[in-house]
XYZ file of C-alpha atoms in Angstrom:
521
model
C -26.213 11.121 33.155
C -29.792 10.505 34.301
C -29.100 12.104 37.528
C -28.309 15.373 36.382
C -31.232 15.658 34.379
C -33.038 19.022 35.508
C -36.562 17.218 34.913
C -36.182 14.466 37.495
C -37.611 16.756 40.251
C -36.141 16.637 43.981
C -33.193 14.943 45.075
C -35.030 12.462 47.117
C -35.559 10.224 44.196
C -31.960 9.871 43.425
C -31.441 6.348 44.847
C -34.151 5.181 42.637
C -32.468 5.639 39.287
C -29.192 4.079 40.581
C -31.048 1.024 41.149
C -32.601 0.988 37.858
C -29.055 1.609 36.312
C -27.732 -1.490 38.266
C -30.810 -3.573 37.282
C -31.131 -2.693 33.725
C -28.448 -4.559 31.882
C -29.050 -2.797 28.737
C -27.209 0.487 30.144
C -24.472 -1.250 32.232
C -23.252 -3.360 29.212
C -23.975 -1.268 26.341
C -20.540 0.012 24.739
C -21.760 3.406 23.856
C -22.441 4.177 27.741
C -19.720 2.447 29.582
C -17.339 0.712 27.461
C -16.800 2.766 24.451
C -13.368 4.469 24.831
C -14.253 7.622 22.834
C -16.679 8.384 25.844
C -15.486 6.971 28.945
C -11.720 6.583 28.496
C -10.032 9.406 26.240
C -10.355 12.942 27.173
C -9.277 13.937 23.879
C -12.770 12.930 22.328
C -14.796 14.902 24.718
C -14.421 17.960 22.768
C -15.981 16.053 19.902
C -19.772 17.192 19.143
C -20.557 13.227 18.991
C -18.737 12.484 22.262
C -19.678 15.211 24.486
C -22.540 15.266 27.233
C -24.404 12.326 25.450
C -23.877 8.811 24.574
C -22.168 8.222 21.077
C -25.430 6.701 19.663
C -28.043 9.434 20.317
C -29.310 11.450 17.590
C -28.256 15.339 17.931
C -28.014 18.378 15.895
C -24.929 18.363 13.616
C -22.562 21.205 14.105
C -21.297 22.632 10.825
C -17.849 21.791 10.079
C -17.639 18.865 11.990
C -18.215 15.111 11.426
C -20.706 12.965 13.108
C -18.643 10.035 14.246
C -21.820 8.229 15.661
C -22.650 7.520 11.949
C -21.006 4.775 10.347
C -21.427 4.602 6.691
C -19.426 4.135 3.192
C -19.311 6.786 0.284
C -19.940 5.901 -3.190
C -16.946 8.002 -4.050
C -14.554 5.428 -2.618
C -14.220 3.299 -5.745
C -13.307 6.168 -7.931
C -10.596 7.293 -5.196
C -9.120 3.887 -4.916
C -9.071 3.369 -8.700
C -7.539 6.588 -9.558
C -4.915 6.028 -7.161
C -4.384 2.770 -8.645
C -3.896 4.318 -11.990
C -1.304 6.913 -11.119
C 0.501 4.422 -9.219
C 0.832 2.123 -12.230
C 1.960 4.896 -14.204
C 4.748 5.662 -11.639
C 5.831 1.919 -11.418
C 5.677 1.702 -15.362
C 8.577 4.436 -15.300
C 10.461 2.473 -12.395
C 10.891 -0.596 -14.917
C 11.129 0.881 -18.278
C 14.791 1.033 -18.455
C 15.447 -2.402 -16.872
C 13.224 -4.451 -19.100
C 15.237 -3.338 -22.274
C 18.615 -3.004 -20.158
C 20.769 -4.026 -23.360
C 19.150 -1.438 -25.805
C 19.571 1.583 -23.293
C 23.231 0.378 -22.831
C 23.854 0.623 -26.641
C 21.875 3.727 -27.050
C 23.665 5.874 -24.369
C 26.764 3.960 -24.345
C 26.952 3.169 -20.644
C 27.484 0.034 -18.641
C 24.795 -2.462 -17.397
C 25.420 -1.264 -13.852
C 24.477 2.385 -14.795
C 21.264 1.340 -16.188
C 20.430 -0.681 -13.112
C 20.962 2.336 -11.092
C 18.000 3.965 -13.138
C 15.803 1.350 -11.058
C 17.947 1.594 -7.843
C 17.532 5.208 -7.391
C 13.704 4.676 -6.792
C 15.020 2.455 -3.648
C 17.572 5.118 -2.776
C 15.727 8.063 -2.831
C 12.572 6.512 -0.773
C 14.947 5.848 2.256
C 15.682 9.394 3.307
C 12.387 10.822 2.067
C 10.094 8.374 3.872
C 9.735 10.303 7.327
C 9.332 13.713 5.898
C 6.619 12.676 3.490
C 4.736 10.559 6.240
C 4.773 13.689 8.274
C 3.378 15.761 5.285
C 0.665 12.838 5.104
C -0.026 13.343 8.952
C -0.064 17.297 8.604
C -1.587 17.920 5.324
C -3.689 14.643 4.342
C -4.168 12.472 1.495
C -5.456 14.829 -1.239
C -2.229 16.994 -0.797
C 0.039 14.094 -1.036
C -1.825 12.600 -3.948
C -1.633 15.756 -5.868
C 2.165 16.103 -5.048
C 3.052 12.703 -6.060
C 1.011 12.684 -9.254
C 2.747 16.350 -10.149
C 6.049 14.985 -9.708
C 5.351 11.892 -11.775
C 3.937 14.155 -14.612
C 7.180 16.382 -14.389
C 9.457 13.201 -14.532
C 7.707 11.909 -17.512
C 8.220 15.273 -19.531
C 11.927 15.795 -18.367
C 12.785 12.338 -19.831
C 11.936 13.821 -23.308
C 14.887 16.075 -23.049
C 17.105 13.080 -22.984
C 16.669 11.762 -26.707
C 20.257 12.039 -27.533
C 22.916 9.581 -26.549
C 25.129 12.246 -24.583
C 22.217 13.308 -22.431
C 22.139 10.368 -20.343
C 22.522 12.788 -17.146
C 18.943 14.231 -18.306
C 17.325 10.864 -18.141
C 18.841 10.295 -14.759
C 17.241 13.648 -13.676
C 13.848 12.700 -15.088
C 13.996 9.254 -13.256
C 15.028 10.792 -9.945
C 12.080 13.234 -10.089
C 9.740 10.214 -10.773
C 11.557 8.310 -7.840
C 10.555 11.243 -5.331
C 6.934 10.949 -6.587
C 6.973 7.261 -5.510
C 7.780 8.207 -2.123
C 4.274 9.925 -2.191
C 2.764 6.941 -3.597
C 4.075 3.760 -1.923
C 2.674 4.392 1.400
C -0.851 5.124 0.800
C -2.757 1.996 -0.205
C -3.453 0.959 3.407
C -4.178 4.283 4.242
C -6.764 4.901 1.538
C -8.192 1.592 2.382
C -8.767 2.510 6.061
C -10.053 6.123 5.469
C -12.419 5.291 2.529
C -13.641 1.584 3.230
C -15.513 -0.346 5.500
C -14.247 -3.099 8.100
C -15.268 -5.829 5.434
C -13.498 -4.116 2.310
C -10.202 -2.751 3.656
C -8.247 -5.666 2.631
C -9.635 -5.816 -0.847
C -9.459 -2.230 -1.299
C -5.848 -2.507 -0.444
C -5.394 -5.146 -3.001
C -6.824 -2.969 -5.641
C -4.509 -0.243 -4.748
C -1.530 -2.287 -4.793
C -2.972 -3.838 -8.064
C -2.144 -0.616 -9.796
C 1.555 -0.817 -8.946
C 1.904 -4.263 -10.085
C 0.027 -3.570 -13.365
C 2.293 -0.937 -14.116
C 5.340 -3.174 -13.607
C 3.685 -5.554 -15.955
C 2.897 -3.321 -18.613
C 6.863 -1.780 -18.218
C 7.970 -5.401 -18.839
C 5.535 -5.710 -21.940
C 5.423 -2.453 -23.952
C 9.206 -1.412 -23.884
C 10.273 -4.409 -25.955
C 7.603 -3.648 -28.417
C 7.853 0.160 -28.655
C 11.780 0.129 -28.785
C 13.309 -2.600 -31.102
C 16.998 -3.593 -30.600
C 18.238 -1.869 -33.812
C 21.855 -0.228 -34.565
C 20.747 3.175 -36.007
C 20.646 5.484 -33.099
C 18.593 8.010 -34.714
C 15.750 5.481 -35.455
C 16.327 4.322 -31.991
C 15.804 7.810 -30.481
C 12.415 8.209 -32.600
C 11.252 4.737 -31.038
C 12.229 5.941 -27.375
C 10.520 9.174 -28.016
C 7.076 7.488 -28.953
C 7.357 5.616 -25.447
C 8.142 8.841 -23.450
C 5.344 10.993 -25.076
C 2.808 8.214 -24.367
C 3.716 8.112 -20.707
C 3.834 11.677 -20.468
C 0.455 11.989 -21.885
C -1.062 9.607 -19.564
C 0.643 11.398 -16.542
C -0.924 14.556 -17.391
C -4.357 13.298 -17.934
C -4.141 11.469 -14.465
C -2.962 14.713 -12.571
C -6.090 16.387 -14.042
C -8.327 13.580 -12.769
C -6.666 13.707 -9.341
C -7.425 17.581 -9.264
C -10.961 16.886 -9.825
C -12.049 13.640 -8.274
C -9.565 12.963 -5.397
C -11.140 14.238 -2.164
C -9.501 14.183 1.353
C -11.794 11.902 3.124
C -15.728 10.835 3.291
C -18.035 12.932 5.262
C -18.531 9.929 7.764
C -16.179 7.289 8.995
C -16.584 3.998 6.937
C -16.034 1.820 9.966
C -16.096 1.826 13.661
C -12.346 1.413 13.898
C -12.040 4.329 11.694
C -14.227 6.138 13.902
C -12.200 5.433 17.107
C -9.155 6.534 15.182
C -10.542 9.861 14.599
C -11.513 10.382 18.140
C -8.417 9.298 19.635
C -6.337 11.555 17.197
C -4.865 14.456 18.869
C -2.962 17.357 17.044
C -0.386 17.239 19.952
C 0.542 13.702 19.402
C 4.196 13.451 18.814
C 5.185 12.082 15.384
C 8.522 10.674 16.628
C 6.893 8.939 19.628
C 4.510 7.188 17.146
C 7.519 5.677 15.317
C 9.140 4.884 18.688
C 6.027 2.731 19.844
C 6.254 1.298 16.233
C 9.795 -0.062 16.957
C 8.762 -1.195 20.484
C 6.408 -3.634 18.736
C 8.287 -6.795 18.249
C 5.528 -8.467 15.975
C 5.833 -4.991 13.764
C 9.656 -5.217 13.637
C 9.521 -8.905 12.646
C 6.957 -8.167 9.891
C 9.298 -4.960 8.682
C 12.273 -7.412 8.343
C 10.421 -10.239 6.794
C 8.573 -7.812 4.302
C 11.684 -6.348 3.360
C 13.503 -9.398 2.376
C 10.516 -10.588 0.359
C 9.785 -7.422 -1.722
C 13.673 -6.544 -2.056
C 14.007 -9.942 -3.518
C 11.223 -9.016 -6.023
C 12.898 -5.814 -6.743
C 15.961 -7.263 -7.393
C 14.359 -10.079 -9.584
C 12.793 -7.264 -11.696
C 15.603 -5.427 -12.333
C 18.030 -8.318 -13.226
C 15.545 -10.260 -15.064
C 16.450 -8.863 -18.615
C 20.144 -9.609 -18.105
C 19.378 -12.930 -16.598
C 17.070 -14.369 -19.708
C 19.451 -13.052 -22.286
C 22.465 -14.813 -20.629
C 20.481 -18.139 -21.278
C 18.185 -17.119 -24.134
C 20.483 -14.605 -26.492
C 17.948 -12.346 -28.506
C 14.968 -13.157 -26.642
C 14.450 -9.424 -25.392
C 10.830 -9.355 -26.037
C 10.287 -12.901 -24.230
C 12.091 -11.485 -21.526
C 9.593 -8.843 -20.904
C 6.696 -11.381 -21.331
C 8.292 -13.419 -18.585
C 8.312 -10.349 -16.572
C 4.652 -9.498 -17.561
C 3.909 -13.018 -16.460
C 5.329 -12.744 -13.132
C 3.435 -9.733 -12.121
C 0.205 -10.276 -13.722
C -0.178 -13.746 -11.777
C 1.219 -11.829 -8.730
C -1.795 -9.317 -9.347
C -4.056 -12.381 -9.385
C -2.460 -13.633 -6.132
C -3.039 -10.260 -4.373
C -6.704 -10.097 -5.335
C -7.340 -13.316 -4.128
C -5.309 -13.017 -0.795
C -7.191 -9.461 -0.427
C -10.471 -11.035 -0.674
C -9.484 -14.009 1.365
C -8.283 -11.711 4.444
C -11.613 -9.843 4.176
C -13.779 -13.192 4.494
C -11.138 -15.038 6.943
C -9.217 -12.445 8.915
C -6.408 -15.256 9.193
C -3.647 -12.669 8.714
C -0.925 -14.711 10.191
C -1.606 -17.821 8.750
C -2.321 -16.547 5.183
C 1.193 -14.448 5.314
C 3.085 -17.586 6.574
C 1.660 -19.845 3.826
C 2.252 -17.044 1.014
C 5.629 -16.709 2.207
C 6.672 -20.566 2.289
C 5.027 -20.812 -1.324
C 7.289 -17.770 -2.469
C 10.262 -19.650 -1.517
C 9.052 -22.969 -3.024
C 8.341 -21.063 -6.070
C 11.961 -19.239 -6.334
C 13.615 -22.536 -5.640
C 11.863 -24.099 -8.660
C 12.488 -21.090 -10.873
C 16.211 -21.155 -9.994
C 16.464 -24.878 -11.031
C 14.568 -24.461 -14.311
C 15.854 -21.047 -15.573
C 18.871 -22.564 -17.465
C 17.171 -25.909 -18.879
C 16.681 -24.350 -22.241
C 13.023 -24.480 -22.568
C 11.435 -20.890 -22.523
C 7.966 -22.335 -22.011
C 9.138 -23.787 -18.847
C 10.528 -20.536 -17.483
C 7.012 -18.893 -18.168
C 5.319 -21.606 -16.132
C 7.842 -21.505 -12.962
C 8.050 -17.715 -13.158
C 4.149 -17.108 -12.961
C 3.976 -19.596 -9.937
C 6.664 -17.948 -8.096
C 5.136 -14.408 -9.120
C 1.595 -15.701 -7.777
C 2.731 -15.782 -4.513
C 5.966 -13.195 -4.397
C 4.009 -10.335 -5.685
C 0.645 -11.653 -4.069
C 2.669 -10.921 -0.553
C 2.642 -7.239 -0.984
C -0.921 -6.226 0.057
C -0.813 -8.889 3.023
C 2.246 -7.195 4.441
C 0.392 -3.923 4.224
C -2.827 -4.992 5.871
C -1.140 -7.095 8.503
C 1.237 -4.266 9.710
C -2.068 -1.998 9.986
C -3.433 -4.901 12.196
C -0.335 -5.150 14.253
C -0.143 -1.424 14.837
C -3.643 0.244 15.163
C -4.510 2.999 15.963
C -0.815 4.394 14.773
C -0.839 6.189 11.318
C -1.277 3.582 8.408
C 1.184 5.874 6.499
C 4.035 5.513 8.922
C 3.619 1.589 9.231
C 3.450 1.230 5.536
C 6.457 3.416 5.042
C 8.665 1.705 7.240
C 7.842 -1.506 5.403
C 8.574 0.165 2.221
C 11.899 1.532 3.528
C 12.964 -1.919 4.438
C 11.749 -3.029 1.105
C 14.006 -0.588 -0.562
C 17.156 -1.053 1.497
C 17.008 -5.161 0.705
C 16.222 -4.188 -2.493
C 19.522 -1.963 -2.969
C 21.464 -4.913 -1.406
C 20.193 -7.796 -3.285
C 20.086 -6.052 -6.707
C 23.968 -4.769 -6.259
C 24.709 -8.236 -4.645
C 23.090 -10.757 -7.101
C 24.124 -8.418 -10.073
C 27.735 -8.906 -9.115
C 27.333 -12.486 -8.403
C 25.524 -13.055 -11.967
C 28.274 -11.439 -13.659
C 31.215 -13.409 -12.017
C 29.436 -16.871 -11.132
C 26.055 -17.013 -13.366
C 22.589 -16.782 -12.651
C 22.178 -19.783 -10.258
C 24.489 -18.780 -7.813
C 22.647 -15.340 -7.854
C 19.151 -17.030 -7.166
C 20.443 -19.062 -4.642
C 21.515 -16.059 -2.889
C 17.993 -14.899 -2.757
C 16.625 -18.343 -1.761
C 18.539 -18.313 1.397
C 17.280 -14.724 2.530
C 13.753 -15.845 1.563
C 14.156 -18.999 3.755
C 15.157 -16.650 6.683
C 12.146 -14.538 5.993
C 9.897 -17.468 6.305
C 11.378 -18.529 9.471
C 10.857 -15.324 11.037
C 7.436 -14.875 9.938
C 6.530 -17.993 12.047
C 7.396 -16.148 15.068
C 4.946 -13.183 14.621
C 2.030 -13.303 16.934
C -1.457 -12.500 15.363
C -2.271 -9.512 17.546
C -5.124 -8.100 15.473
C -5.719 -5.053 16.907
C -8.023 -3.131 14.316
C -10.103 -6.344 14.284
C -10.493 -6.051 18.079
C -11.446 -2.209 17.840
C -14.213 -3.155 15.256
C -15.788 -6.197 17.668
C -15.653 -3.814 20.534
C -18.769 -1.886 19.532
C -21.387 -3.479 17.306
C -20.641 -2.239 13.831
C -23.354 0.067 12.381
C -24.978 -1.196 9.104
C -23.367 0.068 5.951
C -25.286 3.220 4.550
C -24.687 4.439 1.107
C -25.313 8.207 1.338
C -28.701 7.428 3.390
C -28.592 8.354 7.132
C -30.428 5.660 9.399
C -30.812 5.399 13.117
C -28.693 2.792 14.285
C -29.193 -0.096 16.592
C -26.657 1.093 18.981
C -28.719 4.306 19.530
C -31.822 2.847 20.236
C -31.070 0.813 23.587
C -30.162 3.729 25.721
C -32.816 6.217 24.293
C -35.510 3.555 25.011
C -34.408 2.906 28.502
C -33.968 6.590 29.442
C -37.479 7.105 28.263
C -38.915 4.312 30.302
C -37.037 5.689 33.351
C -38.333 9.214 32.901
């Protein structure tokens, strides 16, 4: 670049700058000149104003309508975005479990079998599988804001449709409302890691992902706690319909409020990338890249394939336990619908605590493989202890063992998301997270149907042992995953610019080449 400067004079001085460049290590070693992929290795970034005819740290006039990838800073809006997402994810997950947590009451009201009520939960899993790839494509094509608006609108619509099912013969209407909510879930489940990457800095992504997953788990917790309180187990169907309507009106009002807030608050992405890895991801992004080729690359990544299987086994077991918990508790403790809901609440609340702790721990330690394996093994231990204590006849023991199991089992969810992003960077977070969730839905359906049949025919202990066997397999496969932390490597390749909250400052990266150039000139 120095040799092309028109102010250098005659060509006879050309050998001198070459020797200067070779002698001065600040130029040959500086990432922004010789190593940074957005300048030297990838032609797709050459059209970008920040990576064109100058190093990616030099100050230059900004071009309207473009982003300056040389400026790394986080936006104050990021916390509002992740908390709002967490809230409407909570609303959707509440609607997933609101039938299963009072399974026997809805069986009596609609006059249907336990299996039919189980399908109101399993339709969430079934809908996700065929719709994942179209929704992931929409996420890449139209971005976060469009997906957030669509998911929240469908969630709101499904909540209001259920209000038309307050008669015993209108069970098909409640199925329709639940199916609409299950479609909304497809627009929600794959977003936590994407929101964390797009809006949060390198030292915050795991915590942000945990907060995003936190909302989903909080919704499940409320879904275990609130329905048994709002809808008592009474025989009068008219009075029962009144209590069910109160629950449906509350969730419909909350869903509507959240949709309005998303329209006002939720933005596509911040003005500047929040981390070096995200800056490189923008630079490497090509509008001509094949969506299917990205999926093919992911399935060629053996570490990611192993993670997909192990994540599916763990989360599928959690889905089955959540769906069948009311039935298992009632078998051993008749008439304890409220306490069955509280046990579910204990599982999820302790899991939320585990998720937050694991997210903060990952941001500090970056020990993705070790943490994931340890949590998986403890999930297995917790499941075994829960299985052995469920039938002892002491509810307080079940509360303790279920809470211990939940701390690790639901605490594993954000670990899986973040580990997947590390293993697959710079592939789309939406696709990698979506594939994890597809595995969870597939195993969730298999485990729910199978464990339900085992419980009906042989009892709760054989059903729980069935899950323990697959959790043992998942822990063994997790041990074979190699910790290829690609996103961390991308963040370390170039010194991370100092976080700035809506204040532009010249970074240290930009000073080195500028000073040397002035000295040479």
